[in-house]
XYZ file of C-alpha atoms in Angstrom:
253
model
C -2.673 -39.215 -22.359
C -3.668 -35.570 -22.442
C -2.691 -33.587 -19.207
C -5.575 -31.652 -17.550
C -6.206 -30.279 -14.339
C -9.539 -30.597 -12.249
C -10.248 -27.038 -10.767
C -13.535 -28.447 -9.282
C -11.766 -28.962 -5.969
C -10.070 -25.502 -5.560
C -11.643 -22.223 -5.213
C -10.415 -19.796 -7.606
C -10.417 -16.122 -6.713
C -9.792 -12.830 -8.215
C -7.128 -10.660 -6.248
C -7.962 -7.150 -6.240
C -10.746 -5.406 -8.302
C -11.447 -5.429 -12.128
C -10.696 -2.572 -14.189
C -13.297 0.428 -14.509
C -14.397 1.351 -17.970
C -13.461 4.815 -19.332
C -17.236 5.391 -19.324
C -17.460 4.563 -15.438
C -14.595 6.628 -14.599
C -16.007 9.690 -16.496
C -19.181 9.324 -14.951
C -17.704 9.119 -11.534
C -15.794 12.683 -12.279
C -19.012 14.093 -13.609
C -20.979 12.913 -10.280
C -18.508 14.512 -7.826
C -18.689 17.834 -10.135
C -22.427 17.737 -9.682
C -23.028 17.457 -13.514
C -24.403 13.915 -13.389
C -27.434 12.718 -11.682
C -26.823 9.988 -9.007
C -29.490 7.617 -10.261
C -27.742 7.514 -13.805
C -24.573 6.903 -12.154
C -26.020 4.012 -10.051
C -27.635 2.484 -13.181
C -24.096 2.510 -15.028
C -22.482 1.109 -11.909
C -25.083 -1.778 -11.770
C -24.657 -2.467 -15.464
C -20.879 -2.659 -15.150
C -21.188 -4.972 -11.989
C -23.374 -7.343 -13.665
C -21.009 -7.450 -16.724
C -18.059 -8.460 -14.405
C -20.053 -10.780 -12.463
C -21.197 -12.521 -15.726
C -17.515 -12.445 -16.990
C -16.394 -14.147 -13.741
C -19.009 -16.836 -13.690
C -18.181 -17.819 -17.369
C -14.704 -18.220 -16.319
C -15.457 -20.131 -13.031
C -13.904 -17.362 -10.848
C -14.839 -16.719 -7.463
C -17.088 -13.332 -7.185
C -15.525 -10.463 -6.115
C -17.070 -6.885 -6.267
C -15.177 -3.514 -5.760
C -16.500 -1.399 -8.427
C -18.166 0.597 -6.002
C -15.142 1.880 -4.329
C -12.701 4.530 -5.473
C -9.889 3.183 -3.362
C -9.667 0.050 -1.333
C -9.007 1.882 1.935
C -9.719 5.737 1.624
C -13.351 5.019 1.078
C -13.921 4.308 4.586
C -13.890 8.093 5.060
C -17.508 8.051 3.866
C -18.496 5.335 5.962
C -17.309 5.998 9.576
C -17.668 9.036 11.996
C -14.421 10.538 13.071
C -12.676 10.120 9.654
C -11.791 12.904 7.095
C -10.675 12.487 3.636
C -7.417 14.526 3.295
C -5.166 15.207 0.560
C -1.205 15.040 1.002
C -1.173 18.741 0.666
C -3.709 18.987 3.474
C -1.681 16.648 5.757
C 1.587 18.396 5.154
C 0.878 20.848 8.035
C 0.669 17.850 10.277
C 3.787 15.869 9.299
C 6.885 16.079 11.391
C 9.390 15.169 8.745
C 8.172 17.384 5.930
C 11.368 16.959 3.828
C 11.002 13.242 3.776
C 7.377 13.527 3.013
C 8.029 15.831 0.123
C 10.638 13.507 -1.185
C 8.055 10.527 -1.358
C 5.744 12.953 -3.409
C 8.706 13.645 -5.713
C 9.215 9.779 -6.308
C 5.700 9.334 -6.878
C 5.697 12.071 -9.316
C 2.101 13.283 -8.863
C 0.610 16.443 -7.317
C 0.121 16.276 -3.606
C -3.472 17.447 -4.131
C -4.206 14.273 -6.139
C -3.535 11.483 -3.557
C -6.032 11.381 -0.597
C -6.085 9.317 2.516
C -8.736 8.884 5.176
C -7.450 10.317 8.401
C -8.634 10.045 12.164
C -9.857 13.526 13.099
C -12.225 12.460 15.680
C -13.612 9.208 17.788
C -13.913 6.642 15.240
C -17.336 4.847 15.414
C -19.392 2.679 12.873
C -21.667 4.966 10.721
C -22.463 3.171 7.437
C -21.662 -0.457 6.379
C -18.355 -0.463 4.752
C -19.077 -2.972 1.965
C -22.210 -4.905 3.307
C -24.365 -2.713 1.051
C -22.247 -3.712 -1.838
C -22.491 -7.438 -0.933
C -26.353 -7.155 -0.866
C -26.367 -5.754 -4.423
C -23.778 -8.395 -5.500
C -25.834 -11.321 -4.113
C -28.794 -10.150 -6.128
C -26.561 -10.709 -9.226
C -25.310 -14.302 -8.552
C -26.183 -17.638 -6.804
C -22.636 -18.310 -6.255
C -20.496 -17.750 -3.152
C -19.526 -14.134 -2.536
C -16.225 -12.721 -1.047
C -16.022 -9.458 0.677
C -12.674 -7.723 0.636
C -11.801 -5.164 3.511
C -8.890 -3.080 4.495
C -7.226 -4.812 7.326
C -7.084 -3.546 10.806
C -3.614 -2.496 10.709
C -3.847 -0.891 7.389
C -6.792 1.047 8.649
C -4.991 2.057 11.984
C -1.884 2.854 10.607
C -3.284 4.866 7.468
C -5.427 6.998 9.461
C -3.185 7.754 12.311
C -1.587 11.161 11.854
C -0.035 11.978 15.301
C -0.284 15.602 15.195
C -3.990 15.508 14.361
C -5.218 12.161 15.561
C -3.531 12.382 18.979
C -6.034 15.106 20.000
C -8.657 12.273 19.951
C -6.483 9.159 20.923
C -3.429 8.862 23.305
C -1.763 6.421 21.081
C -2.321 4.398 17.791
C -2.934 1.481 19.857
C -6.062 3.232 21.453
C -7.140 4.136 17.866
C -6.609 0.392 16.929
C -9.213 -0.805 19.718
C -11.997 1.225 18.034
C -11.100 0.096 14.512
C -11.308 -3.428 15.917
C -14.857 -2.709 16.980
C -15.755 -1.093 13.712
C -14.586 -4.294 11.693
C -16.514 -6.546 14.219
C -19.563 -4.487 13.544
C -18.996 -5.032 9.751
C -18.404 -8.715 10.116
C -21.635 -9.123 12.124
C -23.334 -7.181 9.070
C -21.630 -9.388 6.425
C -22.602 -12.419 8.519
C -26.303 -11.786 8.496
C -26.465 -11.224 4.714
C -24.864 -14.510 4.183
C -21.349 -13.523 2.685
C -19.211 -16.561 2.452
C -15.722 -15.230 2.780
C -14.220 -12.129 4.159
C -10.738 -11.035 3.021
C -8.743 -8.656 4.840
C -5.903 -6.841 3.000
C -2.616 -5.805 4.593
C -0.414 -4.785 1.824
C 1.521 -2.251 3.914
C 3.021 -4.921 6.005
C 5.564 -5.612 3.270
C 6.847 -2.174 3.581
C 7.163 -2.551 7.384
C 9.285 -5.696 7.016
C 11.534 -4.673 3.999
C 11.964 -0.880 3.925
C 14.319 -0.791 6.900
C 12.745 2.443 8.022
C 13.867 4.342 4.961
C 10.554 4.869 3.249
C 7.185 5.723 4.158
C 4.112 4.553 2.017
C 1.680 7.145 0.689
C -0.820 4.768 1.980
C 0.217 5.518 5.555
C 0.429 8.967 7.261
C 3.010 7.439 9.787
C 5.141 4.252 9.464
C 7.501 3.169 12.066
C 11.165 4.728 11.293
C 12.691 1.954 13.202
C 14.878 -0.578 11.233
C 13.688 -3.492 13.591
C 10.080 -4.295 12.341
C 9.410 -6.514 15.557
C 7.328 -3.887 17.427
C 5.101 -2.951 14.444
C 4.606 -6.521 13.546
C 3.546 -7.411 17.062
C 1.157 -4.703 16.759
C -0.174 -5.760 13.487
C -0.395 -9.342 14.799
C -2.638 -8.150 17.925
C -5.044 -6.203 15.461
C -5.422 -9.057 13.172
C -5.870 -11.854 15.615
C -8.775 -9.935 17.312
C -10.620 -9.384 13.890
C -9.906 -12.611 12.389
C -10.928 -14.824 15.637
C -14.094 -12.781 15.765
C -14.876 -13.752 12.223
C -14.225 -17.288 12.703
C -16.722 -17.133 15.674
C -19.263 -15.893 13.017
C -18.432 -18.836 10.574
C -16.809 -16.512 7.955
């Protein structure tokens, strides 16, 4: 008897984003330089998104759209009040362990100006939808279920928290975390209203918290715990995640 697997009972999902074409990447650079009209870029972006949607539908894969984002976390700088995009070179003046930070840049072997991160530089509040507008566009292209992917509350809080700068507006990372929870709850409201089926929260930095033993810091985070025991950080992450996930469940997503 021929062996076969019935995939109709499970949801097959794409993890991460599909690669951007050279044409789209080149168009983005021209847009940032001011040499390409925004409407032309949007047309190209819509066309590539439609191609990806059709590709996923053809292969019975859950729909996932991230083509409109340059980065899966730093894009929030354009969407929230109190957040500024800063390069690693900009951040160096505010880093206490400058030697350790420079060592990370040497390991990454990239110019400090080329890596950018969204940093808390004021009171953080919801300004524009994080991904809800992207989901509205996606739903126009498919009748299938759609999934919104968001940076998790711990990733957002930790990556944005630069003590020497952020402490001017928040007494601690825990206080910043409270506003991040509110931001994500407002985004969940928007996603629920437009009929998004699934919301995924990404927390890749937690692996570094657990396994780095305080020896390394991720370039995605301005400040990670230097303690070898990750218990305190994991408790903080759990508190943030529980607040956001429980709210999403109440909204039925």
